GROMACS .gro file of C-alpha atoms in nm:
model
  273
    1MET     CA    1  -1.509  -2.854  -1.524
    2GLY     CA    2  -1.629  -2.586  -1.242
    3PRO     CA    3  -1.622  -2.225  -1.303
    4HIS     CA    4  -1.391  -2.023  -1.579
    5ARG     CA    5  -1.080  -1.853  -1.406
    6ILE     CA    6  -1.047  -1.482  -1.518
    7VAL     CA    7  -0.650  -1.389  -1.341
    8PHE     CA    8  -0.564  -1.088  -1.428
    9ALA     CA    9  -0.186  -1.073  -1.435
   10ASN     CA   10   0.114  -0.861  -1.470
   11GLU     CA   11   0.429  -0.790  -1.253
   12LYS     CA   12   0.404  -0.412  -1.334
   13GLY     CA   13   0.211  -0.223  -1.199
   14GLY     CA   14  -0.089   0.171  -1.361
   15THR     CA   15  -0.162  -0.083  -1.693
   16GLY     CA   16  -0.525  -0.071  -1.557
   17LYS     CA   17  -0.540  -0.421  -1.391
   18SER     CA   18  -0.801  -0.332  -1.183
   19THR     CA   19  -0.931  -0.113  -1.422
   20THR     CA   20  -1.033  -0.350  -1.698
   21ALA     CA   21  -1.013  -0.721  -1.383
   22VAL     CA   22  -1.373  -0.491  -1.235
   23HIS     CA   23  -1.513  -0.359  -1.546
   24VAL     CA   24  -1.484  -0.767  -1.727
   25ALA     CA   25  -1.678  -0.904  -1.327
   26VAL     CA   26  -1.957  -0.651  -1.413
   27ALA     CA   27  -1.964  -0.697  -1.783
   28LEU     CA   28  -2.033  -1.098  -1.734
   29ALA     CA   29  -2.263  -1.036  -1.419
   30TYR     CA   30  -2.494  -0.811  -1.737
   31GLN     CA   31  -2.518  -1.187  -1.885
   32GLY     CA   32  -2.665  -1.297  -1.620
   33ALA     CA   33  -2.365  -1.517  -1.503
   34ARG     CA   34  -2.233  -1.606  -1.151
   35VAL     CA   35  -1.921  -1.403  -1.066
   36ALA     CA   36  -1.691  -1.422  -0.811
   37ALA     CA   37  -1.392  -1.206  -0.772
   38ILE     CA   38  -1.035  -1.235  -0.544
   39ASP     CA   39  -0.840  -0.940  -0.476
   40LEU     CA   40  -0.528  -1.098  -0.410
   41ASP     CA   41  -0.321  -0.761  -0.339
   42ALA     CA   42  -0.417  -0.703   0.023
   43ARG     CA   43  -0.257  -0.390   0.046
   44GLN     CA   44  -0.377  -0.182  -0.232
   45ARG     CA   45  -0.745  -0.330  -0.253
   46THR     CA   46  -0.831  -0.146  -0.576
   47MET     CA   47  -1.105  -0.418  -0.680
   48HIS     CA   48  -1.217  -0.458  -0.371
   49ARG     CA   49  -1.295  -0.173  -0.313
   50TYR     CA   50  -1.412  -0.066  -0.655
   51LEU     CA   51  -1.617  -0.390  -0.584
   52GLU     CA   52  -1.766  -0.212  -0.240
   53ASN     CA   53  -1.862   0.143  -0.286
   54ARG     CA   54  -1.983  -0.088  -0.550
   55ALA     CA   55  -2.173  -0.244  -0.262
   56GLU     CA   56  -2.250   0.040  -0.089
   57THR     CA   57  -2.346   0.295  -0.390
   58MET     CA   58  -2.686  -0.053  -0.419
   59ARG     CA   59  -2.806   0.034  -0.048
   60ARG     CA   60  -2.765   0.415  -0.094
   61ARG     CA   61  -2.935   0.419  -0.387
   62SER     CA   62  -3.132   0.167  -0.352
   63ILE     CA   63  -3.144  -0.049  -0.662
   64THR     CA   64  -3.005  -0.271  -0.758
   65LEU     CA   65  -2.709  -0.369  -0.970
   66PRO     CA   66  -2.561  -0.666  -1.213
   67THR     CA   67  -2.257  -0.733  -0.945
   68ALA     CA   68  -2.032  -1.013  -0.834
   69THR     CA   69  -1.928  -1.197  -0.456
   70PHE     CA   70  -1.616  -0.964  -0.372
   71GLU     CA   71  -1.348  -1.149  -0.066
   72VAL     CA   72  -1.023  -1.049  -0.021
   73TYR     CA   73  -0.689  -1.334   0.074
   74ASP     CA   74  -0.489  -1.238   0.255
   75GLY     CA   75  -0.298  -1.432   0.367
   76GLN     CA   76   0.053  -1.680   0.219
   77SER     CA   77  -0.038  -2.021   0.172
   78ALA     CA   78  -0.101  -2.198  -0.218
   79ASP     CA   79  -0.312  -2.409  -0.049
   80GLU     CA   80  -0.530  -2.151   0.128
   81LEU     CA   81  -0.627  -1.942  -0.150
   82ASP     CA   82  -0.771  -2.282  -0.331
   83ALA     CA   83  -0.969  -2.404  -0.049
   84MET     CA   84  -1.147  -2.028  -0.103
   85THR     CA   85  -1.113  -2.085  -0.448
   86GLU     CA   86  -1.303  -2.371  -0.438
   87ARG     CA   87  -1.534  -2.230  -0.155
   88LEU     CA   88  -1.601  -2.036  -0.412
   89SER     CA   89  -1.659  -2.238  -0.739
   90GLN     CA   90  -1.960  -2.432  -0.537
   91SER     CA   91  -2.199  -2.091  -0.693
   92HIS     CA   92  -2.036  -1.861  -0.923
   93ASP     CA   93  -1.927  -1.945  -1.306
   94PHE     CA   94  -1.669  -1.721  -1.359
   95ILE     CA   95  -1.406  -1.629  -1.101
   96VAL     CA   96  -1.176  -1.350  -1.142
   97TYR     CA   97  -0.882  -1.261  -1.039
   98ASP     CA   98  -0.744  -1.015  -0.949
   99THR     CA   99  -0.291  -0.947  -0.846
  100PRO     CA  100  -0.075  -0.728  -0.771
  101GLY     CA  101   0.168  -0.576  -0.962
  102ARG     CA  102   0.499  -0.694  -0.869
  103ASP     CA  103   0.640  -1.033  -0.863
  104ASP     CA  104   0.428  -1.259  -0.635
  105MET     CA  105   0.432  -1.585  -0.561
  106LEU     CA  106   0.014  -1.664  -0.530
  107ALA     CA  107   0.042  -1.395  -0.828
  108ARG     CA  108   0.191  -1.686  -1.021
  109HIS     CA  109   0.074  -1.966  -0.884
  110VAL     CA  110  -0.339  -1.855  -1.026
  111ALA     CA  111  -0.192  -1.762  -1.339
  112THR     CA  112  -0.013  -2.100  -1.411
  113ARG     CA  113  -0.400  -2.214  -1.276
  114ALA     CA  114  -0.594  -1.994  -1.512
  115ASP     CA  115  -0.874  -2.029  -1.813
  116THR     CA  116  -0.780  -1.756  -1.897
  117LEU     CA  117  -0.475  -1.525  -1.842
  118VAL     CA  118  -0.450  -1.174  -1.894
  119THR     CA  119  -0.192  -0.966  -1.947
  120PRO     CA  120  -0.297  -0.552  -1.972
  121LEU     CA  121  -0.003  -0.367  -2.112
  122ASN     CA  122   0.098   0.021  -2.210
  123ASP     CA  123   0.157   0.092  -2.478
  124SER     CA  124   0.557   0.154  -2.425
  125PHE     CA  125   0.806  -0.103  -2.476
  126VAL     CA  126   0.823  -0.041  -2.037
  127ASP     CA  127   0.575  -0.251  -1.996
  128PHE     CA  128   0.643  -0.484  -2.319
  129ASP     CA  129   0.990  -0.567  -2.106
  130LEU     CA  130   0.813  -0.812  -1.925
  131ILE     CA  131   0.676  -1.047  -2.199
  132GLY     CA  132   0.992  -1.011  -2.385
  133GLN     CA  133   1.410  -0.766  -2.492
  134VAL     CA  134   1.471  -0.582  -2.782
  135ASP     CA  135   1.725  -0.568  -2.945
  136ALA     CA  136   1.781  -0.115  -2.949
  137GLU     CA  137   1.881  -0.129  -3.220
  138THR     CA  138   1.622  -0.341  -3.507
  139PHE     CA  139   1.333  -0.370  -3.218
  140LYS     CA  140   1.313  -0.715  -3.307
  141VAL     CA  141   1.271  -0.944  -3.038
  142ARG     CA  142   1.565  -1.103  -2.835
  143ARG     CA  143   1.469  -1.343  -2.593
  144LEU     CA  144   1.158  -1.315  -2.375
  145SER     CA  145   1.164  -1.241  -2.000
  146PHE     CA  146   1.118  -1.498  -1.711
  147TYR     CA  147   0.765  -1.413  -1.746
  148ALA     CA  148   0.669  -1.518  -2.071
  149GLU     CA  149   0.845  -1.822  -1.966
  150LEU     CA  150   0.716  -1.912  -1.630
  151ILE     CA  151   0.376  -1.872  -1.878
  152TRP     CA  152   0.532  -2.039  -2.124
  153GLU     CA  153   0.573  -2.356  -1.915
  154ALA     CA  154   0.297  -2.343  -1.759
  155ARG     CA  155   0.066  -2.340  -2.056
  156LYS     CA  156   0.312  -2.683  -2.203
  157LYS     CA  157   0.189  -2.844  -1.849
  158ARG     CA  158  -0.189  -2.798  -1.939
  159ALA     CA  159  -0.215  -2.926  -2.248
  160MET     CA  160  -0.070  -3.178  -2.134
  161ALA     CA  161  -0.329  -3.250  -1.868
  162THR     CA  162  -0.652  -3.110  -2.092
  163ILE     CA  163  -0.710  -3.442  -2.178
  164LYS     CA  164  -0.565  -3.568  -1.904
  165ASP     CA  165  -0.789  -3.455  -1.625
  166SER     CA  166  -1.002  -3.298  -1.878
  167ARG     CA  167  -0.974  -2.917  -1.789
  168ARG     CA  168  -0.953  -2.637  -2.041
  169GLU     CA  169  -0.699  -2.480  -2.283
  170MET     CA  170  -0.506  -2.193  -2.066
  171ASP     CA  171  -0.587  -1.881  -2.333
  172TRP     CA  172  -0.346  -1.507  -2.235
  173VAL     CA  173  -0.415  -1.307  -2.396
  174VAL     CA  174  -0.245  -0.964  -2.389
  175VAL     CA  175  -0.449  -0.674  -2.357
  176ARG     CA  176  -0.314  -0.343  -2.571
  177ASN     CA  177  -0.433  -0.057  -2.299
  178ARG     CA  178  -0.401   0.279  -2.292
  179THR     CA  179  -0.318   0.316  -2.648
  180GLY     CA  180  -0.429   0.645  -2.776
  181TYR     CA  181  -0.142   0.810  -2.649
  182THR     CA  182   0.144   0.681  -2.806
  183GLU     CA  183   0.351   0.818  -3.062
  184ALA     CA  184   0.284   0.643  -3.418
  185ARG     CA  185   0.653   0.574  -3.503
  186ASN     CA  186   0.673   0.377  -3.172
  187GLN     CA  187   0.354   0.174  -3.177
  188ARG     CA  188   0.390   0.040  -3.515
  189ARG     CA  189   0.769  -0.140  -3.386
  190ILE     CA  190   0.498  -0.213  -2.985
  191ASP     CA  191   0.263  -0.385  -3.264
  192THR     CA  192   0.554  -0.574  -3.509
  193ALA     CA  193   0.720  -0.685  -3.202
  194LEU     CA  194   0.383  -0.792  -3.010
  195THR     CA  195   0.318  -0.987  -3.290
  196GLU     CA  196   0.634  -1.166  -3.316
  197LEU     CA  197   0.638  -1.293  -2.972
  198SER     CA  198   0.269  -1.383  -2.985
  199LYS     CA  199   0.397  -1.535  -3.263
  200ARG     CA  200   0.686  -1.806  -3.014
  201VAL     CA  201   0.499  -1.764  -2.750
  202GLY     CA  202   0.063  -1.819  -2.830
  203PHE     CA  203  -0.056  -1.559  -2.670
  204ARG     CA  204  -0.348  -1.378  -2.850
  205ILE     CA  205  -0.338  -0.970  -2.846
  206ALA     CA  206  -0.652  -0.762  -2.709
  207SER     CA  207  -0.826  -0.438  -2.756
  208GLY     CA  208  -0.789  -0.248  -2.360
  209LEU     CA  209  -0.946   0.048  -2.240
  210SER     CA  210  -0.869   0.372  -2.365
  211GLU     CA  211  -0.700   0.613  -2.108
  212ARG     CA  212  -0.922   0.776  -1.992
  213VAL     CA  213  -1.152   1.034  -1.698
  214ILE     CA  214  -1.410   0.840  -1.659
  215TYR     CA  215  -1.231   0.542  -1.467
  216ARG     CA  216  -1.094   0.778  -1.194
  217GLU     CA  217  -1.439   0.917  -1.182
  218LEU     CA  218  -1.616   0.624  -1.163
  219PHE     CA  219  -1.453   0.421  -0.848
  220PRO     CA  220  -1.557   0.599  -0.558
  221SER     CA  221  -1.912   0.524  -0.641
  222GLY     CA  222  -1.848   0.212  -0.810
  223LEU     CA  223  -2.052   0.200  -1.115
  224THR     CA  224  -1.928   0.106  -1.483
  225LEU     CA  225  -1.945   0.239  -1.775
  226LEU     CA  226  -2.224  -0.047  -1.828
  227ASP     CA  227  -2.460   0.098  -1.579
  228LYS     CA  228  -2.567   0.353  -1.838
  229GLY     CA  229  -2.936   0.461  -1.664
  230HIS     CA  230  -2.777   0.556  -1.363
  231LEU     CA  231  -2.458   0.738  -1.484
  232GLY     CA  232  -2.638   1.055  -1.598
  233GLU     CA  233  -2.526   1.198  -1.959
  234LEU     CA  234  -2.339   1.071  -2.125
  235GLY     CA  235  -2.047   1.321  -2.311
  236THR     CA  236  -1.886   1.160  -2.668
  237SER     CA  237  -1.654   1.027  -2.510
  238HIS     CA  238  -1.819   0.858  -2.261
  239LEU     CA  239  -2.018   0.608  -2.516
  240VAL     CA  240  -1.692   0.567  -2.743
  241ALA     CA  241  -1.505   0.401  -2.371
  242ARG     CA  242  -1.812   0.174  -2.345
  243GLN     CA  243  -1.741   0.048  -2.717
  244GLU     CA  244  -1.432  -0.063  -2.631
  245LEU     CA  245  -1.502  -0.198  -2.343
  246ARG     CA  246  -1.778  -0.420  -2.543
  247THR     CA  247  -1.485  -0.469  -2.816
  248LEU     CA  248  -1.256  -0.607  -2.491
  249VAL     CA  249  -1.504  -0.896  -2.361
  250SER     CA  250  -1.563  -0.988  -2.722
  251GLY     CA  251  -1.187  -0.984  -2.778
  252LEU     CA  252  -1.143  -1.269  -2.471
  253ASN     CA  253  -1.389  -1.559  -2.612
  254LEU     CA  254  -1.552  -1.572  -2.244
  255PRO     CA  255  -1.737  -1.894  -2.213
  256THR     CA  256  -2.139  -1.799  -2.200
  257PRO     CA  257  -2.278  -1.939  -1.856
  258ALA     CA  258  -2.526  -2.149  -2.036
  259LYS     CA  259  -2.236  -2.264  -2.258
  260THR     CA  260  -1.953  -2.539  -2.230
  261ALA     CA  261  -1.643  -2.387  -2.339
  262ASP     CA  262  -1.623  -2.627  -2.582
  263THR     CA  263  -1.889  -2.361  -2.808
  264ALA     CA  264  -1.783  -2.098  -2.575
  265ALA     CA  265  -1.977  -1.826  -2.863
  266PRO     CA  266  -1.742  -1.457  -2.773
  267ALA     CA  267  -1.896  -1.251  -2.484
  268LYS     CA  268  -2.236  -1.089  -2.552
  269LEU     CA  269  -2.382  -0.750  -2.361
  270GLU     CA  270  -2.716  -0.704  -2.563
  271SER     CA  271  -2.883  -0.637  -2.210
  272ALA     CA  272  -2.677  -0.304  -2.136
  273ALA     CA  273  -2.635  -0.194  -2.494
   0.00000   0.00000   0.00000
């Protein structure tokens, strides 16, 4: 069946997509998985730069850390991107895609072919509008967005091919990032709207990462919250953030390298404890 494809996609920027993608990729590498990361944002290259910084830190400190093979795709052809994916598929258990925070043809291409599609959202109706529109008075969901309809159609086609072509079903997970800064009443409204929409469209909801300075501080070194032996003394907020990451990875319910999707168990991070 090939490697498990995890696509981090959101047509809006500023949702913590690249940070989440890097941490999930490294978490899988800590489990012994062979992970490849493809950055589709050839301009910003945030995921690629993060992993590049990680490689430089390993060279500078003469240390070895679990990490991912990383490449940038800067072309315009879906066929060429598929060829890159096929090449990396020969030697990896997971392929992680980070997509631009805008409407992008290649981002749509990989999103509709994902085994696990992860859509990070900040807890605001500005971000919620990506997947659904709500009534201004009642906050009830009025209609699906174009993006939600796109994924809905892709999942229906994928369901028909699951048995015929022995493909995995697509698991769509909406990850709620930065929830700690949301006003309580607004958060309850988003809770209700997301729950309603998840039943209509079929995505799951998972807890994500809070807004924390630590993520911005780690970027230059390429280190992650899992690299505890190389981070120095950690404060309480850092320990809480690491637990958030563990909860997120567990909530994605990804297959372990030694198992197929049919027998997958939630990811565990004992080696990073």
